[in-house]
Amino acid sequence: MNRMDIKRVQQLFTSISERSVMVVGDMMLDQYLWGRVSRMSPEAPVPVVEIESESYRFGGAANVSCNVASLGAGVVPVGVIGDDHGGSMLKQLFLEKGFSTDGLLVDPERPTTVKTRVIAHHQHVVRTDREIRNGISKKLQERVVDFIESRLDTVDAIILEDYNKGLLVPHLIDAVIETARRGDKPVLVDPKFDHFFCYRGVTLFKPNRKETADILGLRLDSPEALEKAGQKLLEKLECGAVLITLGEEGMMLMEAGKPVYRIPTQAQRVHDVSGAGDTVIAAMAAALSAGADFREAAFVANHAAGIVCGEVGVVPVDRDRLMASLSKENEIA
């Protein structure tokens, strides 16, 4: 039975404040249109939403970047945006947070990925997506790699955040992993289906249960099935550890040659699981870069996910609340 006492928690968070994480992935903008419904459309059996206000939030890898910063670490976001209104708004959000936008490379041939949600009377009416999922050009891949190499000495870990929106194509994935290996930087991956097995040799691989079940063709409805799946991923990817997130059931961490670490959820009430995966990968990267081992990092990430699941909508984890949560329950089972 290991313990993370309060001194260890404080030590980690002091160290996190001195670390920086590079987030390479599909940067997205979440747009919210808020309104009310008072009539049905005469053109079709659909409600007419009278828009009263709009707001913008980080989405995708941009939200992961925001979570890293909320934990107290520095962040270097790297991604591709369009030469459009969505790209300008995303840059503005980054600048308002004090983030560098040097790594947001503009491709005039692609739109910024924007997810627009229409909300009326606190109900989600519809979502529209503007995006291109084709892989980015070879020239743009080279620009991304050049930027990563230029900033590698300034960061302590790299997150690859894949949403299948075209940035993380196989050649770029290989180049980033090789660059990180030369610089002795840990690489953490939040994968999606298209390039699931392209991340060989990374430090941590973090799929969720559904992604794992779909790619392996297994029914993951028992602890034994989950353990078998995790072992397959460890062997196939030759990675340091696999962390499978299980929604309301918590997480499962597997390291080669070590016992399985099952982590029950810390959420007291689950209002919304949106963005919980972003929080987990951000917390894992911040903690590992600060000197935590995999179990300590997963312990921290699980508490962070429990906090954001208790909120409505996609919100970054609050550092002070996380430290308070960790101080209350500091036993690793």
Coordinates of C-alpha atoms in Angstrom, one line a residue:
M1 CA 0.0 0.0 0.0
N2 CA 1.6 3.3 -1.2
R3 CA 0.6 6.7 0.0
M4 CA 0.9 10.2 -1.5
D5 CA 1.0 12.4 1.6
I6 CA 0.3 16.1 1.7
K7 CA 4.0 17.0 1.4
R8 CA 4.3 14.9 -1.7
V9 CA 1.2 16.6 -3.2
Q10 CA 2.7 20.0 -2.5
Q11 CA 6.1 18.9 -3.8
L12 CA 4.5 17.8 -7.1
F13 CA 2.5 21.0 -7.6
T14 CA 5.5 23.2 -6.8
S15 CA 7.4 21.2 -9.5
I16 CA 4.5 21.4 -12.0
S17 CA 4.7 25.2 -11.7
E18 CA 8.3 25.0 -13.0
R19 CA 7.5 22.7 -15.9
S20 CA 6.2 23.3 -19.5
V21 CA 4.2 20.9 -21.7
M22 CA 3.9 21.0 -25.5
V23 CA 0.4 20.1 -26.8
V24 CA 0.5 19.0 -30.4
G25 CA -2.9 18.3 -31.9
D26 CA -6.2 19.3 -33.5
M27 CA -7.0 22.7 -32.2
M28 CA -10.7 23.5 -32.2
L29 CA -13.0 26.4 -31.4
D30 CA -16.3 25.7 -29.6
Q31 CA -18.9 28.3 -30.4
Y32 CA -22.1 28.6 -28.3
L33 CA -25.2 30.3 -29.6
W34 CA -27.6 31.0 -26.7
G35 CA -31.3 31.8 -27.3
R36 CA -34.9 31.0 -26.8
V37 CA -37.7 29.3 -28.6
S38 CA -41.1 30.8 -28.9
R39 CA -42.5 29.3 -32.1
M40 CA -42.1 26.6 -34.7
S41 CA -40.8 27.2 -38.2
P42 CA -43.5 27.5 -40.9
E43 CA -40.9 25.9 -43.3
A44 CA -40.3 22.6 -41.5
P45 CA -41.3 21.0 -38.2
V46 CA -38.3 22.5 -36.3
P47 CA -38.1 25.2 -33.6
V48 CA -37.0 28.7 -34.4
V49 CA -34.2 29.7 -32.0
E50 CA -34.0 33.4 -31.5
I51 CA -30.3 34.0 -30.7
E52 CA -29.6 36.3 -27.8
S53 CA -25.9 35.9 -27.3
E54 CA -22.9 33.9 -28.3
S55 CA -19.7 32.8 -26.6
Y56 CA -16.5 31.0 -27.5
R57 CA -14.4 28.3 -25.7
F58 CA -11.4 26.1 -26.3
G59 CA -12.1 22.8 -27.9
G60 CA -10.0 19.7 -28.7
A61 CA -6.3 20.1 -28.2
A62 CA -6.9 23.8 -27.3
N63 CA -8.9 22.6 -24.3
V64 CA -6.0 20.3 -23.3
S65 CA -3.7 23.2 -23.5
C66 CA -6.0 25.2 -21.2
N67 CA -6.1 22.3 -18.7
V68 CA -2.3 22.2 -18.6
A69 CA -2.1 25.9 -17.9
S70 CA -4.9 25.6 -15.2
L71 CA -2.7 23.1 -13.4
G72 CA 0.1 25.7 -13.2
A73 CA 2.4 24.5 -15.9
G74 CA 3.6 26.4 -18.9
V75 CA 2.1 25.4 -22.2
V76 CA 3.2 25.5 -25.9
P77 CA 0.2 24.8 -28.2
V78 CA 1.0 23.4 -31.6
G79 CA -1.6 23.0 -34.3
V80 CA -3.1 24.2 -37.6
I81 CA -5.8 26.8 -38.0
G82 CA -7.4 28.5 -41.0
D83 CA -7.1 32.0 -42.2
D84 CA -10.7 32.7 -41.1
H85 CA -12.9 34.1 -38.3
G86 CA -12.6 30.9 -36.3
G87 CA -8.8 31.0 -36.4
S88 CA -8.8 34.6 -35.3
M89 CA -11.2 33.9 -32.4
L90 CA -9.1 30.9 -31.3
K91 CA -5.9 33.1 -31.4
Q92 CA -7.7 35.7 -29.4
L93 CA -8.7 33.2 -26.7
F94 CA -5.1 32.0 -26.5
L95 CA -3.8 35.5 -26.2
E96 CA -6.3 36.3 -23.5
K97 CA -5.0 33.4 -21.5
G98 CA -1.4 34.6 -22.0
F99 CA -0.5 31.6 -24.3
S100 CA 1.9 31.9 -27.1
T101 CA 0.3 31.6 -30.6
D102 CA 3.6 31.0 -32.4
G103 CA 2.8 27.3 -32.8
L104 CA -0.7 27.9 -34.4
L105 CA 0.3 27.6 -38.0
V106 CA -2.1 29.0 -40.6
D107 CA -3.2 27.0 -43.6
P108 CA -5.4 29.2 -45.9
E109 CA -6.6 26.0 -47.7
R110 CA -8.3 24.6 -44.5
P111 CA -11.0 26.0 -42.3
T112 CA -10.4 26.2 -38.5
T113 CA -12.3 23.4 -36.9
V114 CA -15.4 25.0 -35.3
K115 CA -18.1 23.2 -33.4
T116 CA -21.2 25.4 -33.1
R117 CA -23.8 24.4 -30.5
V118 CA -27.2 26.1 -30.3
I119 CA -28.6 26.2 -26.8
A120 CA -32.2 27.2 -26.0
H121 CA -33.7 27.2 -22.5
H122 CA -30.7 25.3 -21.3
Q123 CA -31.3 22.6 -23.9
H124 CA -28.9 21.6 -26.6
V125 CA -30.9 22.0 -29.8
V126 CA -28.4 21.2 -32.5
R127 CA -24.6 21.1 -33.3
T128 CA -23.0 22.1 -36.6
D129 CA -19.3 21.3 -37.5
R130 CA -17.0 23.2 -39.9
E131 CA -13.9 21.1 -40.6
I132 CA -11.8 19.3 -43.1
R133 CA -10.5 15.9 -42.0
N134 CA -8.0 15.2 -44.8
G135 CA -4.4 15.1 -43.7
I136 CA -2.3 18.3 -43.8
S137 CA 0.2 18.8 -46.6
K138 CA 3.8 17.5 -46.5
K139 CA 5.0 21.1 -46.5
L140 CA 2.8 21.9 -43.5
Q141 CA 4.0 18.7 -41.7
E142 CA 7.6 20.0 -42.2
R143 CA 6.7 23.3 -40.7
V144 CA 5.1 21.6 -37.6
V145 CA 8.2 19.5 -37.1
D146 CA 10.5 22.5 -37.5
F147 CA 8.6 24.4 -34.9
I148 CA 8.6 21.5 -32.4
E149 CA 12.4 21.0 -32.9
S150 CA 12.9 24.8 -32.3
R151 CA 11.0 24.6 -29.0
L152 CA 12.0 21.2 -27.7
D153 CA 14.5 22.4 -25.2
T154 CA 12.0 24.7 -23.6
V155 CA 9.4 21.9 -22.7
D156 CA 9.4 18.9 -20.4
A157 CA 6.8 16.7 -22.0
I158 CA 4.8 16.4 -25.2
I159 CA 1.1 15.5 -25.6
L160 CA -0.2 14.2 -28.9
E161 CA -3.9 15.0 -29.0
D162 CA -5.5 13.2 -31.9
Y163 CA -9.1 13.9 -32.9
N164 CA -8.8 12.6 -36.5
K165 CA -9.0 16.2 -37.9
G166 CA -6.0 15.8 -40.1
L167 CA -3.0 17.1 -38.2
L168 CA -1.6 13.9 -36.8
V169 CA -0.9 11.9 -39.9
P170 CA 1.5 8.8 -39.7
H171 CA 4.6 10.6 -41.0
L172 CA 4.2 13.5 -38.6
I173 CA 3.5 11.2 -35.7
D174 CA 6.8 9.3 -36.4
A175 CA 8.7 12.5 -36.8
V176 CA 7.5 13.9 -33.5
I177 CA 8.1 10.7 -31.5
E178 CA 11.6 10.5 -32.9
T179 CA 12.3 14.1 -32.2
A180 CA 11.1 13.6 -28.6
R181 CA 13.2 10.5 -28.2
R182 CA 16.3 12.4 -29.3
G183 CA 15.5 15.1 -26.7
D184 CA 14.6 12.6 -24.0
K185 CA 11.1 14.0 -23.6
P186 CA 8.2 11.9 -22.5
V187 CA 5.3 11.6 -25.1
L188 CA 1.8 11.1 -24.0
V189 CA -1.0 10.2 -26.5
D190 CA -4.7 10.6 -26.5
P191 CA -5.6 8.6 -29.6
K192 CA -8.5 8.2 -32.0
F193 CA -9.4 5.3 -34.3
D194 CA -7.7 6.3 -37.6
H195 CA -4.0 6.1 -36.4
F196 CA -4.5 4.1 -33.2
F197 CA -1.4 1.9 -33.7
C198 CA 0.9 4.6 -35.1
Y199 CA 2.1 5.6 -31.7
R200 CA 4.7 2.8 -31.1
G201 CA 7.2 3.5 -28.3
V202 CA 5.5 6.4 -26.6
T203 CA 5.6 6.9 -22.8
L204 CA 1.9 6.8 -22.1
F205 CA -1.0 5.7 -24.3
K206 CA -4.5 6.8 -23.0
P207 CA -7.5 5.5 -24.9
N208 CA -11.0 5.2 -23.5
R209 CA -12.9 1.9 -23.2
K210 CA -15.0 2.4 -26.4
E211 CA -11.9 3.3 -28.5
T212 CA -10.1 0.2 -27.2
A213 CA -13.0 -2.1 -27.7
D214 CA -13.6 -0.9 -31.3
I215 CA -10.0 -1.2 -32.4
L216 CA -9.4 -4.6 -30.8
G217 CA -12.9 -6.0 -31.6
L218 CA -13.4 -7.1 -28.0
R219 CA -16.3 -6.8 -25.5
L220 CA -14.7 -5.0 -22.5
D221 CA -17.4 -5.8 -20.0
S222 CA -15.3 -7.4 -17.3
P223 CA -12.1 -6.6 -15.4
E224 CA -10.5 -9.7 -17.0
A225 CA -11.4 -8.5 -20.5
L226 CA -10.0 -5.0 -19.7
E227 CA -6.8 -6.4 -18.4
K228 CA -6.4 -8.6 -21.5
A229 CA -7.0 -5.5 -23.8
G230 CA -4.5 -3.4 -21.8
Q231 CA -1.9 -6.2 -22.1
K232 CA -2.4 -6.3 -25.9
L233 CA -1.9 -2.6 -26.2
L234 CA 1.2 -2.7 -24.1
E235 CA 2.7 -5.4 -26.3
K236 CA 1.6 -4.0 -29.7
L237 CA 2.7 -0.4 -29.0
E238 CA 5.7 -1.2 -26.9
C239 CA 4.9 1.8 -24.7
G240 CA 5.7 2.6 -21.1
A241 CA 2.2 2.4 -19.8
V242 CA -1.4 2.2 -20.9
L243 CA -4.2 4.1 -19.1
I244 CA -7.7 3.1 -20.2
T245 CA -10.4 5.6 -19.0
L246 CA -13.7 3.9 -18.0
G247 CA -16.1 6.8 -17.5
E248 CA -18.0 6.5 -14.3
E249 CA -16.0 3.4 -13.4
G250 CA -12.7 5.3 -13.2
M251 CA -9.5 4.1 -14.9
M252 CA -7.2 1.2 -15.3
L253 CA -3.4 1.6 -15.5
M254 CA -1.1 -1.1 -16.8
E255 CA 2.7 -1.0 -16.8
A256 CA 4.8 -3.9 -18.2
G257 CA 5.8 -6.3 -15.5
K258 CA 3.7 -4.6 -12.8
P259 CA 0.3 -5.4 -11.2
V260 CA -2.8 -3.7 -12.7
Y261 CA -3.8 -0.5 -10.9
R262 CA -7.5 0.0 -10.9
I263 CA -8.7 3.5 -9.9
P264 CA -12.4 4.1 -9.0
T265 CA -13.8 7.4 -10.0
Q266 CA -13.5 10.3 -7.6
A267 CA -16.6 12.1 -9.1
Q268 CA -19.2 12.7 -6.3
R269 CA -21.8 13.6 -8.9
V270 CA -21.5 13.3 -12.7
H271 CA -23.1 16.3 -14.5
D272 CA -21.1 16.1 -17.7
V273 CA -18.2 13.9 -18.8
S274 CA -17.4 16.3 -21.7
G275 CA -13.7 17.2 -21.6
A276 CA -12.8 14.7 -18.9
G277 CA -10.4 12.9 -21.2
D278 CA -8.7 16.2 -22.0
T279 CA -8.2 16.8 -18.3
V280 CA -6.8 13.4 -17.7
I281 CA -4.1 13.6 -20.4
A282 CA -3.2 17.2 -19.2
A283 CA -2.9 16.1 -15.6
M284 CA -0.9 13.0 -16.5
A285 CA 1.6 15.1 -18.6
A286 CA 1.9 17.8 -15.9
A287 CA 2.5 15.2 -13.1
L288 CA 4.9 13.0 -15.0
S289 CA 7.0 16.1 -16.1
A290 CA 7.1 17.1 -12.4
G291 CA 8.7 13.7 -11.4
A292 CA 5.6 11.6 -10.6
D293 CA 5.6 7.9 -11.4
F294 CA 2.7 6.5 -13.5
R295 CA 0.6 5.6 -10.4
E296 CA 1.0 9.0 -8.8
A297 CA 0.2 10.7 -12.1
A298 CA -2.9 8.5 -12.6
F299 CA -4.0 9.2 -9.0
V300 CA -3.7 13.0 -9.6
A301 CA -5.5 12.7 -13.0
N302 CA -8.3 10.7 -11.6
H303 CA -9.0 13.4 -9.0
A304 CA -8.8 16.0 -11.7
A305 CA -11.4 14.1 -13.9
G306 CA -13.7 13.8 -10.9
I307 CA -13.7 17.5 -10.4
V308 CA -14.5 18.4 -14.1
C309 CA -17.2 15.7 -14.3
G310 CA -19.1 17.6 -11.5
E311 CA -19.3 20.7 -13.7
V312 CA -21.6 21.4 -16.6
G313 CA -19.9 21.8 -20.0
V314 CA -16.3 21.7 -20.9
V315 CA -14.3 23.4 -18.3
P316 CA -10.6 23.2 -17.2
V317 CA -9.7 21.7 -13.9
D318 CA -9.1 24.2 -11.0
R319 CA -5.7 23.8 -9.5
D320 CA -6.7 24.8 -6.0
R321 CA -9.7 22.5 -5.9
L322 CA -7.5 19.6 -7.2
M323 CA -4.9 20.2 -4.5
A324 CA -7.7 20.2 -1.9
S325 CA -9.2 17.0 -3.2
L326 CA -5.8 15.3 -3.2
S327 CA -5.1 16.4 0.3
K328 CA -8.3 14.9 1.6
E329 CA -7.8 11.5 0.0
N330 CA -4.2 10.6 -0.5
E331 CA -4.1 6.8 -0.5
I332 CA -3.1 4.9 -3.6
A333 CA -4.7 1.4 -3.6

